[in-house]
């Protein structure tokens, strides 16, 4: 339930009217002399992801005499509506609402979008736009939230206080991240403005276009807070700072931010990675793993030797799973060491080491060093190369419990990935105890999800994993979920438990078919099948499962 803009005008001084997607959270499209086509086909100016819209649904364009704007239907199967009435062609006025499929667009004025510095206005358009996002997400007014900055040196700072545009914008953007559960904030110079987007549930969502002078103030304030002393305009900056939130008399906790500034064609692009411990699962019971998998992971955590491997793409929650597995280890009686790139969260009772390739501290070199420090349990952030893989496997066979991650499609693929790194089959077969594959799927918003009957095709596809359900749910979109139809994410898992039969296959010219034949003799649920169970329970959608774990 979103659209993608392929062409738009950024000159706010010239463009005074825009088309705003009011049932989605996407950037408004400036109405210039060029036609704006709407539909599902990629060649449209506004590309819809809506099955009720046609491939080329309608077009918004200047009239023949150039005196006004008109909307014209392009022979769509469901028609185009203007203010609730189906039309073939009609003149547009400010405030009119165009409905295409299940999506709505409002014609509105964009005057004032580029405010001049020092106008003295209390509520500028960009402030109002951000406030709408905050209030829509959790119902609280931005004015009720107080923010205290802690700079890179750990000192309280007044850099984000005051009523200036820069400080106000930074404060509001940090509140947006807090309200929406965003993991990243992007401030991108676009020539005519600085576009702000946030990553929520793995998807990029447009928030607001900041005037250029405000965008530059935001970048400068964040650079100062992160402790950077390099004033060069084209300097790459990496840093960090923190903020404490307080609503009324209630402390909302501390949030850490990792700063990245990188030069682009139009100026410095800012990305803030949001590290909010309050949103991170603090126990292995909280990550949504089925009970039979949970019991097996706990048993491995009690062992003295072996390798627990978690696979999946970047951003699939692998590190969170391993951190919570480490919490199951008795850290009082065992020496637990981690090697990470970077260390994002600190674990009590654990020695955590960051990699630093500029100093030669790679995963491989640090792992060799750690093995001389009497470890019991070692977490290696990622197995990337043959040397790290070999040392990790040997450690798992010689009295150490090793946790690590690997980029592989699923549990079976992880075995062949290790063999592709040049490891001997006996090392892989002997050291592996458990492999977990995982993905994060978006959870439907409970406020606006809508039921629909299960189609015969879906029923056949899901089989016993449908569990007798006759209805599943689809996203609709509301202010609380930023019009996406989803609110939050949860993990789906696939577990491969190594036994003697499986080890024999690995030792004797392993094939995918041979491994599957052994696996299917026991209890095994694929990632896709785990997702089907959630879809049948109304937690997510089949299309979401196809997106993250589909077999095609």
Short mmCIF file of C-alpha atoms in Angstrom, two decimals:
data_model
loop_
_atom_site.label_atom_id
_atom_site.label_comp_id
_atom_site.label_asym_id
_atom_site.label_seq_id
_atom_site.Cartn_x
_atom_site.Cartn_y
_atom_site.Cartn_z
CA UNK A 1 0.00 0.00 0.00
CA UNK A 2 2.60 2.50 -1.09
CA UNK A 3 3.75 4.31 -4.18
CA UNK A 4 7.07 5.26 -5.64
CA UNK A 5 7.79 8.64 -7.27
CA UNK A 6 9.80 8.41 -10.45
CA UNK A 7 9.89 12.11 -11.35
CA UNK A 8 9.16 15.21 -9.34
CA UNK A 9 10.06 18.87 -9.12
CA UNK A 10 12.01 20.17 -6.12
CA UNK A 11 11.82 23.91 -6.83
CA UNK A 12 9.42 25.05 -4.09
CA UNK A 13 9.78 28.70 -5.15
CA UNK A 14 8.17 27.91 -8.54
CA UNK A 15 5.79 25.06 -7.75
CA UNK A 16 2.82 26.11 -5.62
CA UNK A 17 0.61 23.03 -5.95
CA UNK A 18 1.27 19.36 -5.24
CA UNK A 19 -0.44 15.98 -5.21
CA UNK A 20 -0.27 14.49 -1.71
CA UNK A 21 -0.77 10.74 -1.12
CA UNK A 22 -3.10 10.88 1.89
CA UNK A 23 -3.58 7.09 2.25
CA UNK A 24 0.17 6.49 2.19
CA UNK A 25 3.33 7.88 3.69
CA UNK A 26 5.20 8.99 0.59
CA UNK A 27 6.68 12.17 -0.76
CA UNK A 28 4.15 14.57 -2.41
CA UNK A 29 4.55 15.08 -6.16
CA UNK A 30 4.96 18.65 -7.33
CA UNK A 31 2.49 19.68 -10.05
CA UNK A 32 4.47 21.39 -12.81
CA UNK A 33 3.82 21.49 -16.56
CA UNK A 34 4.48 17.75 -16.91
CA UNK A 35 1.63 15.20 -16.74
CA UNK A 36 1.48 12.97 -13.64
CA UNK A 37 0.43 9.43 -14.54
CA UNK A 38 -0.84 7.06 -11.85
CA UNK A 39 -1.04 3.25 -11.98
CA UNK A 40 0.69 -0.05 -11.28
CA UNK A 41 3.12 -0.02 -14.23
CA UNK A 42 6.72 1.06 -13.45
CA UNK A 43 6.58 3.75 -16.17
CA UNK A 44 4.01 5.79 -14.22
CA UNK A 45 5.09 8.95 -12.40
CA UNK A 46 3.33 7.54 -9.34
CA UNK A 47 3.62 3.77 -9.23
CA UNK A 48 0.97 2.12 -7.05
CA UNK A 49 1.23 -1.23 -5.34
CA UNK A 50 -2.52 -1.78 -5.28
CA UNK A 51 -4.32 -4.67 -7.00
CA UNK A 52 -7.46 -2.54 -7.38
CA UNK A 53 -5.64 -0.05 -9.60
CA UNK A 54 -5.06 -0.55 -13.33
CA UNK A 55 -1.62 -0.62 -14.95
CA UNK A 56 -2.20 2.87 -16.37
CA UNK A 57 -5.13 4.17 -14.33
CA UNK A 58 -5.37 7.94 -14.75
CA UNK A 59 -3.37 11.08 -15.47
CA UNK A 60 -3.26 14.51 -13.84
CA UNK A 61 -2.20 17.18 -16.35
CA UNK A 62 -2.63 20.84 -17.35
CA UNK A 63 -5.76 21.64 -19.37
CA UNK A 64 -5.43 22.34 -23.11
CA UNK A 65 -5.41 26.10 -22.55
CA UNK A 66 -3.12 25.81 -19.50
CA UNK A 67 -5.60 27.60 -17.24
CA UNK A 68 -6.07 24.77 -14.75
CA UNK A 69 -5.28 21.15 -13.90
CA UNK A 70 -7.52 18.24 -14.88
CA UNK A 71 -7.68 14.55 -13.95
CA UNK A 72 -8.47 12.11 -16.77
CA UNK A 73 -9.32 8.42 -16.45
CA UNK A 74 -7.36 6.14 -18.82
CA UNK A 75 -10.02 3.46 -19.22
CA UNK A 76 -9.31 1.86 -15.85
CA UNK A 77 -11.33 -1.20 -14.85
CA UNK A 78 -12.50 0.25 -11.49
CA UNK A 79 -12.74 3.88 -12.56
CA UNK A 80 -11.31 7.10 -11.13
CA UNK A 81 -13.25 9.03 -8.51
CA UNK A 82 -13.06 12.75 -7.70
CA UNK A 83 -14.51 13.67 -4.31
CA UNK A 84 -16.44 10.38 -4.30
CA UNK A 85 -17.89 10.68 -7.83
CA UNK A 86 -16.69 8.56 -10.76
CA UNK A 87 -15.39 10.74 -13.61
CA UNK A 88 -13.97 10.48 -17.12
CA UNK A 89 -12.35 13.92 -16.97
CA UNK A 90 -12.75 16.77 -14.50
CA UNK A 91 -11.16 20.07 -13.51
CA UNK A 92 -9.14 20.07 -10.28
CA UNK A 93 -9.21 22.58 -7.43
CA UNK A 94 -7.28 22.85 -4.19
CA UNK A 95 -8.65 20.39 -1.63
CA UNK A 96 -10.03 17.94 -4.22
CA UNK A 97 -9.47 14.23 -3.46
CA UNK A 98 -8.72 11.75 -6.26
CA UNK A 99 -9.35 8.06 -5.53
CA UNK A 100 -7.43 5.42 -7.51
CA UNK A 101 -8.15 1.85 -6.42
CA UNK A 102 -7.90 2.00 -2.62
CA UNK A 103 -5.51 4.98 -2.67
CA UNK A 104 -6.39 8.66 -2.27
CA UNK A 105 -4.54 11.81 -3.34
CA UNK A 106 -5.31 15.39 -2.33
CA UNK A 107 -4.57 18.49 -4.39
CA UNK A 108 -3.01 20.98 -1.99
CA UNK A 109 -0.93 24.11 -1.87
CA UNK A 110 2.80 23.73 -1.38
CA UNK A 111 3.34 27.44 -0.77
CA UNK A 112 5.68 28.07 2.10
CA UNK A 113 7.37 24.70 1.85
CA UNK A 114 10.67 26.52 1.44
CA UNK A 115 10.67 28.86 4.46
CA UNK A 116 13.25 31.58 4.64
CA UNK A 117 15.50 31.70 7.72
CA UNK A 118 14.36 33.97 10.48
CA UNK A 119 10.71 34.37 9.45
CA UNK A 120 9.68 34.05 13.08
CA UNK A 121 6.78 31.73 12.28
CA UNK A 122 5.91 29.43 15.16
CA UNK A 123 4.55 26.55 13.07
CA UNK A 124 6.18 26.21 9.68
CA UNK A 125 4.85 23.67 7.18
CA UNK A 126 7.71 21.21 7.72
CA UNK A 127 7.17 21.37 11.50
CA UNK A 128 3.46 20.65 11.06
CA UNK A 129 4.21 17.73 8.72
CA UNK A 130 6.59 16.10 11.22
CA UNK A 131 4.21 16.71 14.13
CA UNK A 132 1.46 14.87 12.22
CA UNK A 133 3.67 11.79 11.95
CA UNK A 134 4.50 11.84 15.67
CA UNK A 135 0.92 12.36 16.81
CA UNK A 136 -0.45 9.80 14.35
CA UNK A 137 2.00 7.14 15.53
CA UNK A 138 1.45 7.31 19.29
CA UNK A 139 -1.02 10.12 19.94
CA UNK A 140 1.37 12.31 21.96
CA UNK A 141 2.10 15.91 21.07
CA UNK A 142 5.76 16.71 20.32
CA UNK A 143 5.50 19.61 22.76
CA UNK A 144 5.01 17.15 25.64
CA UNK A 145 8.38 15.46 25.04
CA UNK A 146 11.64 16.85 26.46
CA UNK A 147 14.99 15.78 25.05
CA UNK A 148 18.45 15.97 26.64
CA UNK A 149 21.49 15.52 24.41
CA UNK A 150 24.55 13.55 25.54
CA UNK A 151 27.47 14.20 23.19
CA UNK A 152 30.19 11.78 22.07
CA UNK A 153 32.24 12.59 25.17
CA UNK A 154 29.35 11.59 27.46
CA UNK A 155 28.59 15.17 28.55
CA UNK A 156 25.14 16.75 28.61
CA UNK A 157 24.88 19.34 25.86
CA UNK A 158 22.55 22.18 24.93
CA UNK A 159 23.19 21.77 21.19
CA UNK A 160 19.66 20.54 20.47
CA UNK A 161 17.89 22.90 22.87
CA UNK A 162 16.49 26.30 21.99
CA UNK A 163 13.92 27.40 19.45
CA UNK A 164 16.09 27.65 16.33
CA UNK A 165 15.09 25.78 13.18
CA UNK A 166 18.03 23.35 13.36
CA UNK A 167 17.52 22.36 16.99
CA UNK A 168 13.76 22.07 16.49
CA UNK A 169 14.19 19.87 13.42
CA UNK A 170 16.68 17.52 15.11
CA UNK A 171 14.46 17.20 18.18
CA UNK A 172 11.39 16.45 16.05
CA UNK A 173 13.22 13.90 13.90
CA UNK A 174 14.50 12.02 16.95
CA UNK A 175 10.93 11.99 18.26
CA UNK A 176 9.72 10.61 14.91
CA UNK A 177 12.16 7.72 15.26
CA UNK A 178 11.03 7.10 18.83
CA UNK A 179 7.32 7.24 17.93
CA UNK A 180 7.54 5.04 14.84
CA UNK A 181 10.18 2.56 16.02
CA UNK A 182 12.48 3.57 13.16
CA UNK A 183 15.90 1.94 12.99
CA UNK A 184 17.45 4.61 10.75
CA UNK A 185 16.92 8.29 9.91
CA UNK A 186 18.05 9.51 6.46
CA UNK A 187 18.50 13.24 5.68
CA UNK A 188 19.27 13.46 1.96
CA UNK A 189 20.11 16.68 0.04
CA UNK A 190 18.10 16.73 -3.20
CA UNK A 191 19.02 20.11 -4.67
CA UNK A 192 15.83 22.00 -3.88
CA UNK A 193 15.35 20.52 -0.41
CA UNK A 194 16.62 18.00 2.13
CA UNK A 195 14.38 14.92 2.02
CA UNK A 196 13.87 13.05 5.30
CA UNK A 197 13.01 9.36 5.32
CA UNK A 198 12.98 6.78 8.11
CA UNK A 199 13.36 3.02 7.95
CA UNK A 200 10.45 1.40 9.76
CA UNK A 201 10.01 -2.38 9.80
CA UNK A 202 12.72 -2.62 7.15
CA UNK A 203 10.97 -0.25 4.69
CA UNK A 204 11.93 3.34 3.81
CA UNK A 205 9.12 5.83 4.51
CA UNK A 206 9.13 9.49 3.52
CA UNK A 207 8.51 11.93 6.38
CA UNK A 208 9.08 15.49 5.15
CA UNK A 209 11.06 17.73 2.83
CA UNK A 210 13.10 20.20 4.87
CA UNK A 211 14.11 23.58 3.45
CA UNK A 212 17.79 23.50 2.51
CA UNK A 213 18.89 25.89 5.24
CA UNK A 214 17.19 23.70 7.87
CA UNK A 215 18.73 20.54 6.43
CA UNK A 216 22.20 22.07 6.62
CA UNK A 217 21.59 23.16 10.22
CA UNK A 218 20.55 19.60 11.12
CA UNK A 219 23.71 18.19 9.56
CA UNK A 220 25.90 20.73 11.37
CA UNK A 221 24.32 20.13 14.78
CA UNK A 222 24.63 16.35 14.47
CA UNK A 223 28.25 16.70 13.33
CA UNK A 224 29.01 18.75 16.45
CA UNK A 225 27.18 16.33 18.75
CA UNK A 226 29.09 13.37 17.32
CA UNK A 227 32.40 14.94 18.30
CA UNK A 228 33.71 15.55 14.79
CA UNK A 229 36.36 18.27 14.48
CA UNK A 230 36.73 17.97 10.69
CA UNK A 231 35.04 21.00 9.11
CA UNK A 232 35.69 20.05 5.47
CA UNK A 233 32.46 19.98 3.47
CA UNK A 234 33.40 16.75 1.71
CA UNK A 235 34.66 14.90 4.80
CA UNK A 236 33.34 11.46 5.66
CA UNK A 237 32.29 11.51 9.31
CA UNK A 238 31.53 8.57 11.61
CA UNK A 239 30.54 9.24 15.20
CA UNK A 240 27.89 8.82 17.84
CA UNK A 241 25.80 10.62 20.46
CA UNK A 242 22.89 9.82 22.77
CA UNK A 243 19.64 11.41 23.90
CA UNK A 244 17.43 11.03 26.95
CA UNK A 245 13.67 11.39 26.48
CA UNK A 246 11.26 12.63 29.13
CA UNK A 247 7.49 13.00 28.75
CA UNK A 248 6.07 15.12 31.52
CA UNK A 249 7.63 13.64 34.66
CA UNK A 250 8.15 10.20 33.13
CA UNK A 251 11.62 9.23 31.91
CA UNK A 252 11.41 7.40 28.57
CA UNK A 253 14.98 6.15 28.67
CA UNK A 254 18.18 6.72 26.73
CA UNK A 255 18.68 6.09 23.03
CA UNK A 256 22.06 5.89 21.28
CA UNK A 257 22.65 7.07 17.72
CA UNK A 258 25.42 6.07 15.34
CA UNK A 259 26.25 8.90 12.92
CA UNK A 260 27.36 8.59 9.29
CA UNK A 261 27.95 11.65 7.10
CA UNK A 262 28.94 11.08 3.47
CA UNK A 263 29.37 13.62 0.64
CA UNK A 264 26.91 13.45 -2.28
CA UNK A 265 26.32 15.56 -5.40
CA UNK A 266 24.11 18.07 -3.55
CA UNK A 267 25.87 18.04 -0.17
CA UNK A 268 26.38 15.84 2.88
CA UNK A 269 23.97 12.95 3.35
CA UNK A 270 23.26 12.13 6.99
CA UNK A 271 22.22 8.70 8.27
CA UNK A 272 21.50 8.06 11.95
CA UNK A 273 21.33 4.44 13.09
CA UNK A 274 18.97 4.29 16.08
CA UNK A 275 20.08 1.95 18.88
CA UNK A 276 17.17 1.78 21.31
CA UNK A 277 17.61 -0.93 23.93
CA UNK A 278 13.98 -0.64 25.02
CA UNK A 279 12.91 -2.11 21.66
CA UNK A 280 15.38 -5.01 21.68
CA UNK A 281 14.24 -8.43 22.99
CA UNK A 282 15.99 -9.06 26.32
CA UNK A 283 15.37 -12.80 26.54
CA UNK A 284 15.36 -15.71 24.13
CA UNK A 285 11.72 -16.23 25.16
CA UNK A 286 10.88 -12.86 23.56
CA UNK A 287 12.06 -13.50 20.01
CA UNK A 288 9.05 -15.59 18.93
CA UNK A 289 10.80 -18.92 18.48
CA UNK A 290 8.60 -22.05 18.61
CA UNK A 291 8.93 -24.06 21.83
CA UNK A 292 10.60 -27.12 20.28
CA UNK A 293 13.28 -24.91 18.70
CA UNK A 294 13.72 -22.95 21.92
CA UNK A 295 14.35 -26.11 23.92
CA UNK A 296 16.99 -27.28 21.46
CA UNK A 297 18.81 -23.93 21.48
CA UNK A 298 18.85 -23.95 25.28
CA UNK A 299 20.40 -27.42 25.33
CA UNK A 300 23.17 -26.29 22.98
CA UNK A 301 23.87 -23.29 25.22
CA UNK A 302 24.56 -25.70 28.09
CA UNK A 303 27.11 -27.71 26.09
CA UNK A 304 30.87 -27.30 26.38
CA UNK A 305 31.67 -27.69 22.68
CA UNK A 306 30.10 -27.30 19.27
CA UNK A 307 28.99 -24.59 16.85
CA UNK A 308 25.64 -22.79 16.81
CA UNK A 309 25.25 -21.02 13.47
CA UNK A 310 22.57 -18.45 12.59
CA UNK A 311 22.05 -17.64 8.90
CA UNK A 312 20.17 -14.97 7.04
CA UNK A 313 20.65 -11.71 5.12
CA UNK A 314 21.72 -8.41 6.66
CA UNK A 315 19.03 -7.03 8.95
CA UNK A 316 17.30 -10.35 9.62
CA UNK A 317 17.91 -10.28 13.39
CA UNK A 318 20.81 -12.75 13.56
CA UNK A 319 22.81 -10.76 16.12
CA UNK A 320 19.75 -10.26 18.33
CA UNK A 321 19.15 -14.02 18.36
CA UNK A 322 22.79 -14.75 19.27
CA UNK A 323 22.84 -12.09 22.00
CA UNK A 324 19.81 -13.69 23.59
CA UNK A 325 21.38 -17.13 23.24
CA UNK A 326 24.41 -15.77 25.12
CA UNK A 327 22.09 -14.68 27.92
CA UNK A 328 21.25 -18.37 28.38
CA UNK A 329 24.93 -19.12 29.08
CA UNK A 330 26.07 -19.09 32.72
CA UNK A 331 28.35 -16.06 32.52
CA UNK A 332 29.37 -16.34 36.17
CA UNK A 333 31.11 -19.69 35.77
CA UNK A 334 32.19 -19.43 32.12
CA UNK A 335 34.50 -17.03 30.29
CA UNK A 336 32.43 -15.53 27.47
CA UNK A 337 34.08 -13.44 24.73
CA UNK A 338 32.59 -11.81 21.63
CA UNK A 339 34.24 -10.46 18.48
CA UNK A 340 31.94 -8.02 16.68
CA UNK A 341 31.84 -5.47 13.87
CA UNK A 342 30.80 -3.23 15.53
CA UNK A 343 29.73 -3.77 19.17
CA UNK A 344 26.19 -2.36 19.16
CA UNK A 345 24.92 -3.37 22.61
CA UNK A 346 26.88 -4.11 25.76
CA UNK A 347 26.26 -7.41 27.55
CA UNK A 348 26.92 -7.74 31.26
CA UNK A 349 29.50 -10.37 32.19
CA UNK A 350 30.85 -10.62 28.63
CA UNK A 351 34.17 -9.41 27.19
CA UNK A 352 33.29 -7.71 23.90
CA UNK A 353 35.93 -6.89 21.27
CA UNK A 354 35.36 -4.71 18.19
CA UNK A 355 37.16 -5.49 14.95
CA UNK A 356 39.40 -2.78 13.46
CA UNK A 357 40.88 -3.72 10.11
CA UNK A 358 43.00 -0.54 9.98
CA UNK A 359 44.95 -1.96 12.93
CA UNK A 360 44.90 -5.53 11.70
CA UNK A 361 42.25 -6.60 14.20
CA UNK A 362 40.15 -8.76 11.88
CA UNK A 363 37.76 -11.53 12.90
CA UNK A 364 40.49 -14.06 12.12
CA UNK A 365 43.32 -12.35 14.03
CA UNK A 366 41.17 -11.55 17.07
CA UNK A 367 39.81 -15.10 17.15
CA UNK A 368 43.34 -16.50 17.28
CA UNK A 369 44.17 -14.07 20.09
CA UNK A 370 41.00 -14.93 22.03
CA UNK A 371 41.85 -18.64 21.93
CA UNK A 372 44.93 -17.83 24.03
CA UNK A 373 42.78 -16.15 26.70
CA UNK A 374 41.15 -19.27 28.15
CA UNK A 375 37.64 -18.79 26.66
CA UNK A 376 34.71 -21.13 27.25
CA UNK A 377 32.21 -19.49 24.92
CA UNK A 378 33.10 -17.41 21.85
CA UNK A 379 30.77 -15.36 19.68
CA UNK A 380 32.26 -14.54 16.27
CA UNK A 381 30.15 -11.82 14.67
CA UNK A 382 30.37 -13.29 11.18
CA UNK A 383 32.18 -16.04 9.31
CA UNK A 384 33.34 -14.22 6.17
CA UNK A 385 36.46 -16.00 4.98
CA UNK A 386 38.11 -19.46 4.98
CA UNK A 387 40.62 -18.59 7.73
CA UNK A 388 37.95 -17.43 10.20
CA UNK A 389 35.74 -20.41 9.33
CA UNK A 390 38.54 -22.93 9.86
CA UNK A 391 39.67 -21.51 13.22
CA UNK A 392 36.04 -21.27 14.44
CA UNK A 393 35.36 -24.89 13.46
CA UNK A 394 38.57 -26.11 15.10
CA UNK A 395 37.71 -24.17 18.27
CA UNK A 396 34.26 -25.80 18.33
CA UNK A 397 35.93 -29.23 18.21
CA UNK A 398 38.54 -28.55 20.90
CA UNK A 399 36.58 -27.64 24.01
CA UNK A 400 34.87 -24.36 23.10
CA UNK A 401 31.25 -23.45 22.45
CA UNK A 402 31.17 -21.16 19.41
CA UNK A 403 28.31 -18.94 18.19
CA UNK A 404 28.47 -17.24 14.80
CA UNK A 405 26.51 -15.99 11.78
CA UNK A 406 26.75 -16.74 8.08
CA UNK A 407 25.14 -15.28 4.97
CA UNK A 408 23.18 -18.15 3.44
CA UNK A 409 19.65 -18.59 2.09
CA UNK A 410 18.59 -21.33 4.51
CA UNK A 411 19.94 -24.01 6.83
CA UNK A 412 20.84 -26.50 4.09
CA UNK A 413 22.57 -23.80 2.03
CA UNK A 414 24.75 -22.93 5.03
CA UNK A 415 26.40 -26.35 4.89
CA UNK A 416 27.34 -25.90 1.24
CA UNK A 417 28.48 -22.33 1.94
CA UNK A 418 30.96 -23.65 4.51
CA UNK A 419 32.17 -26.32 2.09
CA UNK A 420 32.57 -23.62 -0.60
CA UNK A 421 34.89 -21.76 1.78
CA UNK A 422 37.23 -24.73 1.46
CA UNK A 423 36.51 -26.44 4.77
CA UNK A 424 37.00 -30.18 5.01
CA UNK A 425 33.70 -32.10 5.27
CA UNK A 426 34.85 -33.72 8.52
CA UNK A 427 35.28 -30.26 10.12
CA UNK A 428 31.76 -29.20 9.12
CA UNK A 429 30.17 -32.50 10.13
CA UNK A 430 31.97 -32.72 13.47
CA UNK A 431 31.60 -29.15 14.69
CA UNK A 432 28.05 -28.15 13.70
CA UNK A 433 25.43 -28.78 16.38
CA UNK A 434 22.61 -26.53 15.26
CA UNK A 435 21.89 -24.19 12.35
CA UNK A 436 19.12 -21.59 12.54
CA UNK A 437 17.90 -19.67 9.50
CA UNK A 438 15.72 -16.65 10.16
CA UNK A 439 13.94 -13.71 8.56
CA UNK A 440 11.97 -10.76 9.89
CA UNK A 441 8.41 -10.37 8.59
CA UNK A 442 6.18 -7.35 9.09
CA UNK A 443 3.23 -7.76 11.46
CA UNK A 444 -0.21 -6.54 10.39
CA UNK A 445 -1.53 -3.45 12.16
CA UNK A 446 -4.30 -4.62 14.51
CA UNK A 447 -6.12 -1.30 14.14
CA UNK A 448 -6.74 -1.53 10.42
CA UNK A 449 -6.13 -5.06 9.10
CA UNK A 450 -9.01 -6.48 7.08
CA UNK A 451 -10.17 -10.10 6.77
CA UNK A 452 -10.71 -11.84 3.46
CA UNK A 453 -11.61 -15.41 2.52
CA UNK A 454 -8.79 -17.84 1.78
CA UNK A 455 -8.60 -18.51 -1.96
CA UNK A 456 -8.59 -22.14 -3.21
CA UNK A 457 -5.09 -21.61 -4.59
CA UNK A 458 -3.72 -20.40 -1.26
CA UNK A 459 -5.45 -23.25 0.57
CA UNK A 460 -3.79 -25.79 -1.74
CA UNK A 461 -0.42 -24.07 -1.42
CA UNK A 462 -0.45 -23.95 2.39
CA UNK A 463 -1.97 -27.39 2.99
CA UNK A 464 -1.86 -28.48 6.63
CA UNK A 465 -0.13 -25.22 7.62
CA UNK A 466 -3.42 -23.37 7.06
CA UNK A 467 -4.67 -25.07 10.21
CA UNK A 468 -8.32 -25.00 9.16
CA UNK A 469 -8.48 -21.20 8.83
CA UNK A 470 -11.09 -19.93 6.37
CA UNK A 471 -9.97 -16.30 6.45
CA UNK A 472 -6.65 -14.48 6.40
CA UNK A 473 -5.89 -10.77 6.69
CA UNK A 474 -4.59 -8.04 4.39
CA UNK A 475 -3.16 -4.57 5.18
CA UNK A 476 -5.28 -1.43 4.87
CA UNK A 477 -3.34 1.47 6.41
CA UNK A 478 -4.09 4.06 9.07
CA UNK A 479 -2.23 6.97 10.77
CA UNK A 480 -1.00 4.69 13.57
CA UNK A 481 0.95 2.51 11.11
CA UNK A 482 2.05 5.36 8.81
CA UNK A 483 -0.50 4.14 6.24
CA UNK A 484 1.58 1.01 5.58
CA UNK A 485 -0.85 -1.52 7.09
CA UNK A 486 1.94 -3.00 9.21
CA UNK A 487 3.16 -2.27 12.75
CA UNK A 488 6.29 -4.03 13.98
CA UNK A 489 8.12 -7.18 12.92
CA UNK A 490 8.70 -10.65 14.24
CA UNK A 491 11.03 -13.47 13.28
CA UNK A 492 10.34 -16.72 11.48
CA UNK A 493 12.77 -19.59 11.91
CA UNK A 494 14.04 -22.78 10.31
CA UNK A 495 16.06 -25.16 12.49
CA UNK A 496 18.45 -27.87 11.34
CA UNK A 497 19.52 -30.20 14.16
CA UNK A 498 22.58 -32.28 13.33
CA UNK A 499 22.47 -36.02 14.01
CA UNK A 500 24.64 -38.97 12.95
CA UNK A 501 22.63 -39.64 9.78
CA UNK A 502 23.04 -36.04 8.62
CA UNK A 503 26.75 -36.07 9.43
CA UNK A 504 27.17 -39.23 7.34
CA UNK A 505 25.62 -37.46 4.34
CA UNK A 506 28.00 -34.48 4.74
CA UNK A 507 31.02 -36.80 4.95
CA UNK A 508 30.01 -38.71 1.82
CA UNK A 509 29.60 -36.33 -1.16
CA UNK A 510 26.66 -34.27 0.18
CA UNK A 511 23.82 -33.17 -2.10
CA UNK A 512 20.77 -31.05 -1.35
CA UNK A 513 18.52 -33.99 -2.20
CA UNK A 514 20.47 -36.33 0.07
CA UNK A 515 20.27 -33.91 2.99
CA UNK A 516 16.54 -33.30 2.48
CA UNK A 517 15.87 -37.04 2.47
CA UNK A 518 17.45 -37.38 5.93
CA UNK A 519 15.89 -34.17 7.28
CA UNK A 520 12.35 -35.14 6.25
CA UNK A 521 12.56 -38.23 8.44
CA UNK A 522 12.36 -35.95 11.49
CA UNK A 523 10.54 -32.76 12.50
CA UNK A 524 11.55 -29.99 10.10
CA UNK A 525 9.73 -26.79 9.16
CA UNK A 526 11.05 -24.52 6.42
CA UNK A 527 11.14 -20.73 6.69
CA UNK A 528 8.24 -20.47 4.27
CA UNK A 529 6.15 -22.99 6.21
CA UNK A 530 6.86 -21.12 9.48
CA UNK A 531 5.58 -17.98 7.77
CA UNK A 532 2.43 -19.72 6.54
CA UNK A 533 1.53 -20.52 10.13
CA UNK A 534 1.75 -16.82 11.02
CA UNK A 535 -0.34 -15.85 7.98
CA UNK A 536 -3.01 -18.40 8.94
CA UNK A 537 -3.04 -16.96 12.47
CA UNK A 538 -3.68 -13.44 11.13
CA UNK A 539 -0.27 -12.12 12.19
CA UNK A 540 1.06 -11.30 8.72
CA UNK A 541 0.21 -11.77 5.04
CA UNK A 542 1.05 -14.41 2.46
CA UNK A 543 2.57 -11.74 0.21
CA UNK A 544 4.90 -10.73 3.04
CA UNK A 545 6.03 -14.34 3.46
CA UNK A 546 6.60 -14.61 -0.28
CA UNK A 547 8.66 -11.41 -0.16
CA UNK A 548 11.07 -12.50 2.56
CA UNK A 549 11.07 -16.31 2.36
CA UNK A 550 9.44 -17.35 -0.90
CA UNK A 551 10.87 -20.38 -2.65
CA UNK A 552 10.65 -18.82 -6.13
#
